[in-house]
XYZ file of C-alpha atoms in Angstrom:
340
model
C 79.249 114.758 33.614
C 76.881 116.004 36.337
C 78.880 117.859 38.990
C 76.103 118.821 41.393
C 77.034 117.675 44.896
C 79.952 115.579 43.602
C 82.230 116.519 46.526
C 81.197 116.403 50.185
C 83.204 117.671 53.152
C 82.583 117.272 56.891
C 84.475 119.059 59.613
C 84.741 121.806 62.207
C 83.430 125.156 60.928
C 85.437 127.807 62.784
C 85.684 131.555 62.566
C 89.359 132.522 62.246
C 90.440 135.409 64.453
C 93.658 136.331 62.698
C 96.379 138.794 63.700
C 100.042 139.464 63.231
C 101.409 139.118 66.777
C 104.916 139.096 68.263
C 107.228 136.540 69.859
C 106.360 137.749 73.355
C 102.695 136.887 72.732
C 103.663 133.405 71.445
C 105.819 132.822 74.532
C 103.159 134.069 76.922
C 100.654 131.485 75.664
C 103.225 128.761 74.921
C 102.489 128.761 71.169
C 104.757 127.230 68.517
C 104.698 128.418 64.910
C 103.611 126.022 62.148
C 101.498 124.077 64.653
C 97.796 123.529 65.316
C 96.375 122.714 68.743
C 93.119 122.714 70.679
C 92.720 125.547 73.179
C 93.307 124.717 76.826
C 92.335 126.704 79.904
C 95.531 128.802 79.642
C 94.637 129.955 76.112
C 91.107 131.209 76.749
C 92.062 134.805 77.540
C 94.156 135.161 74.367
C 91.163 135.685 72.087
C 90.203 138.917 73.849
C 93.813 139.991 74.221
C 94.353 139.579 70.474
C 91.284 141.676 69.713
C 92.331 144.484 72.034
C 96.074 144.493 71.350
C 96.421 143.759 67.635
C 94.568 144.439 64.440
C 92.418 141.353 64.014
C 90.554 140.054 60.992
C 87.570 137.710 61.199
C 87.630 135.151 58.379
C 85.376 132.094 57.971
C 87.659 129.084 58.398
C 87.957 125.520 59.608
C 90.291 123.209 57.674
C 87.746 121.113 55.756
C 85.483 124.076 55.068
C 88.473 125.975 53.617
C 89.341 123.096 51.286
C 85.754 122.687 50.108
C 85.417 126.427 49.448
C 88.654 126.490 47.452
C 87.564 123.447 45.408
C 84.256 125.213 44.761
C 86.089 128.397 43.689
C 88.387 126.489 41.346
C 85.460 124.586 39.797
C 83.225 127.643 39.268
C 80.199 125.301 39.083
C 77.572 126.378 41.662
C 76.570 123.607 44.079
C 79.335 121.194 43.011
C 80.325 120.922 46.676
C 78.515 120.311 49.964
C 79.613 120.616 53.569
C 78.401 119.611 57.034
C 79.545 120.639 60.502
C 78.149 122.247 63.647
C 77.788 125.973 64.377
C 76.048 127.931 67.130
C 72.901 130.023 66.865
C 74.718 133.355 67.001
C 76.090 136.165 64.875
C 79.310 134.270 64.055
C 77.188 131.331 62.891
C 75.089 133.604 60.683
C 78.278 135.102 59.198
C 79.599 131.632 58.471
C 76.375 130.662 56.687
C 76.455 133.830 54.571
C 80.126 133.371 53.696
C 79.880 129.716 52.642
C 76.668 130.187 50.690
C 78.197 133.170 48.872
C 81.155 130.897 48.052
C 78.712 128.561 46.263
C 78.930 125.696 48.768
C 75.741 123.834 49.699
C 76.041 123.946 53.506
C 73.918 121.825 55.834
C 74.992 122.978 59.290
C 73.812 121.361 62.476
C 72.959 124.284 64.761
C 73.607 123.778 68.437
C 71.187 125.516 70.798
C 73.637 126.176 73.617
C 77.252 126.376 72.417
C 78.674 129.407 70.585
C 80.166 129.044 67.092
C 83.750 127.794 67.285
C 86.684 130.146 66.814
C 90.317 129.674 65.882
C 93.071 132.073 66.868
C 95.518 132.496 63.998
C 98.766 133.950 65.301
C 101.063 135.125 62.526
C 104.757 135.938 62.972
C 106.973 136.426 59.927
C 104.339 134.955 57.632
C 104.246 131.657 59.554
C 101.062 130.774 61.386
C 100.027 128.933 64.532
C 96.437 127.806 65.112
C 94.673 127.533 68.476
C 91.123 126.248 68.066
C 88.334 126.738 70.569
C 85.848 124.274 69.046
C 82.747 125.131 71.140
C 79.770 124.314 68.877
C 81.963 122.542 66.300
C 82.560 119.917 68.995
C 78.818 119.198 69.253
C 78.307 117.569 65.839
C 76.252 114.370 66.160
C 75.881 111.481 63.737
C 72.085 111.843 64.193
C 72.315 114.984 62.041
C 74.185 113.067 59.345
C 71.532 110.320 59.348
C 68.640 112.713 58.690
C 67.294 111.966 55.196
C 67.995 115.461 53.824
C 71.629 115.219 54.965
C 72.289 111.578 54.134
C 71.051 112.478 50.624
C 74.229 114.594 50.272
C 76.294 111.495 51.100
C 74.369 109.405 48.564
C 74.819 112.042 45.885
C 78.559 112.636 46.340
C 81.261 110.563 44.670
C 84.198 112.085 46.566
C 84.517 112.734 50.304
C 87.070 114.827 52.146
C 87.366 115.126 55.933
C 90.242 116.777 57.806
C 91.766 114.744 60.633
C 90.558 117.400 63.086
C 87.032 115.915 62.862
C 88.339 112.718 64.516
C 88.198 114.575 67.850
C 84.509 115.366 67.313
C 82.579 112.590 65.590
C 84.536 109.482 64.590
C 81.220 107.644 64.166
C 80.085 110.120 61.484
C 83.415 109.650 59.695
C 83.031 105.863 59.740
C 79.479 106.034 58.375
C 80.710 108.027 55.365
C 83.872 105.904 54.984
C 81.883 102.658 54.962
C 79.424 104.085 52.420
C 82.338 105.126 50.180
C 83.968 101.671 50.363
C 80.679 99.856 49.699
C 79.910 102.035 46.671
C 83.382 102.325 45.086
C 83.563 106.027 45.882
C 86.681 107.959 46.869
C 87.279 108.694 50.562
C 90.049 111.104 51.611
C 91.427 112.446 54.852
C 94.203 114.672 56.133
C 96.675 113.964 58.956
C 95.949 117.625 59.872
C 98.193 118.103 62.920
C 100.846 116.327 64.975
C 98.466 116.069 67.960
C 95.916 114.138 65.875
C 98.531 111.531 64.865
C 99.719 111.331 68.454
C 96.693 111.564 70.747
C 93.904 110.430 68.438
C 95.902 107.550 66.985
C 93.231 104.926 67.763
C 90.448 106.869 66.063
C 92.763 107.527 63.111
C 93.729 103.834 62.874
C 90.073 102.787 62.648
C 89.475 104.996 59.609
C 92.856 104.502 57.902
C 91.832 101.363 55.980
C 89.097 103.397 54.276
C 91.365 106.249 53.183
C 91.988 106.243 49.419
C 94.022 109.437 49.692
C 95.968 110.647 52.711
C 97.083 114.288 52.725
C 99.448 115.922 55.194
C 102.555 118.051 55.597
C 106.106 117.003 56.423
C 105.797 117.642 60.190
C 102.607 115.563 60.442
C 104.128 112.775 58.336
C 107.186 112.603 60.619
C 104.977 112.526 63.733
C 102.896 109.730 62.154
C 106.107 107.789 61.478
C 107.397 108.224 65.034
C 104.065 107.244 66.619
C 104.020 104.073 64.478
C 107.583 103.187 65.467
C 108.910 103.449 61.905
C 112.188 105.067 62.904
C 112.478 107.141 59.749
C 112.259 110.885 59.192
C 112.469 110.525 55.416
C 109.228 111.986 54.057
C 109.416 109.997 50.803
C 109.798 106.749 52.718
C 106.945 107.671 55.072
C 104.639 108.543 52.155
C 105.254 105.097 50.651
C 104.765 103.309 53.970
C 101.417 105.070 54.514
C 100.288 104.147 50.988
C 101.039 100.466 51.710
C 99.031 100.202 54.949
C 96.059 97.778 54.702
C 92.898 98.906 52.873
C 89.244 98.106 53.510
C 88.353 97.914 49.838
C 90.448 96.909 46.874
C 88.642 99.218 44.463
C 91.173 102.046 44.820
C 94.857 101.883 45.722
C 95.919 104.345 48.409
C 97.827 107.456 47.389
C 99.717 109.614 49.909
C 100.236 113.301 49.173
C 102.619 115.187 51.474
C 103.360 118.906 51.112
C 106.622 120.379 52.430
C 106.175 124.156 52.352
C 108.501 125.519 49.651
C 109.995 122.052 48.994
C 108.497 119.641 46.433
C 105.193 117.836 46.995
C 105.725 114.108 47.653
C 103.267 111.649 46.093
C 103.534 107.982 47.104
C 101.646 105.343 45.098
C 102.208 101.867 43.650
C 105.491 101.499 45.524
C 106.941 104.584 43.828
C 107.485 108.195 44.850
C 107.044 111.185 42.569
C 108.167 114.715 43.460
C 106.424 117.817 42.142
C 107.989 121.277 42.581
C 105.820 124.044 44.046
C 105.504 127.576 42.685
C 108.169 129.549 44.532
C 107.170 132.875 46.019
C 109.539 135.730 46.936
C 109.468 136.217 50.722
C 108.174 139.803 50.426
C 104.997 138.538 48.713
C 104.161 136.127 51.540
C 101.291 137.448 53.681
C 100.654 134.347 55.798
C 100.611 130.563 55.473
C 97.180 130.256 57.132
C 95.077 128.003 54.901
C 97.950 127.048 52.559
C 97.583 123.310 53.153
C 93.784 123.541 53.006
C 93.990 125.452 49.727
C 96.391 122.868 48.302
C 93.836 120.131 49.028
C 91.002 122.253 47.588
C 92.865 122.846 44.344
C 93.797 119.160 44.166
C 90.179 118.041 44.689
C 88.879 120.444 42.033
C 90.776 118.462 39.380
C 90.235 115.072 40.921
C 86.457 115.308 40.677
C 87.004 115.998 36.965
C 89.029 112.760 36.774
C 92.221 114.583 35.800
C 95.630 112.860 36.210
C 97.480 113.292 39.487
C 100.011 115.718 37.897
C 97.129 118.132 37.160
C 95.703 117.685 40.658
C 99.039 118.593 42.267
C 99.527 121.519 39.882
C 96.098 122.913 40.797
C 96.862 122.386 44.487
C 100.113 124.331 44.170
C 98.325 127.105 42.255
C 95.608 127.483 44.920
C 98.120 127.444 47.794
C 100.216 130.066 46.008
C 97.165 132.354 45.715
C 96.168 131.914 49.366
C 99.600 132.592 50.921
C 99.628 135.999 49.231
C 96.435 136.942 51.088
C 95.263 136.994 54.684
C 93.637 133.714 55.729
C 92.146 131.227 53.311
C 90.743 133.810 50.879
C 90.989 134.188 47.121
C 90.120 136.597 44.280
C 86.775 136.417 42.483
C 87.921 134.060 39.722
C 90.810 131.588 39.483
C 93.413 131.992 36.757
C 94.326 128.343 36.408
């Protein structure tokens, strides 16, 4: 089977500015652990404060880009994956390009003339992370870039598509173009709930794309927010996974499968009116570095098996393996070769 360009991701390429902080810092900027938000006016000074006050690491990030890089790492087939998003013409943008290309991903960035490359503050306390994204250039992605022949060729070539829910705040029209192509050509289109605020404040954009989603990923907090926003009156993650899998679909070619992670608790898979639970690899607390990128890595591992048409058990197992590797390191990083 030819794997070149089989998996395409689109999203917000961000440079993670990661540091272990303290509770006082979280309180000062009104930050909750295990959450992801967009930066507001009150957060803008925190990036400099982090750099001056704590030991910061700069790591190429962005949810979709993380997942695509992990899938690429697990596959070990150069050019199996492609990625699009918008960066700035600056040193962070150059770093991002170097990092992703070194990872073996075929990146086609749209480069914005004016806006700086987006950044994401990763505040870690006790191994748990909170994300505050300042999208900047990432917010400037335009569907015109996607429609250029050299970029649309990546869409034509791919058989699997993955887009984090975060991209709904940037270019819903680009998402729909890819989703419609996938449905018309019996390809597999996948998204992530990504964050409670996406389910809550970008519900309409999410609803428009939902019928096209063959796979829906998310974590337990996002699933519960989704349930509440849809008036389902249940907090039961297994029930929610099933309900999401039964929502209407644009094309009958693929049934929808919902995959919900729950930290150290089992992964919930809802399909065909049934729920399966898969245990994760447990990690002693002292080995946990941070959970930044854990969910992204899970998806990346999962996708690496899916594009090889492996059964769902293998996909989940690979997802759990990749997440286990990433939480023992800072940010969404991994050793040279997988041991899966």
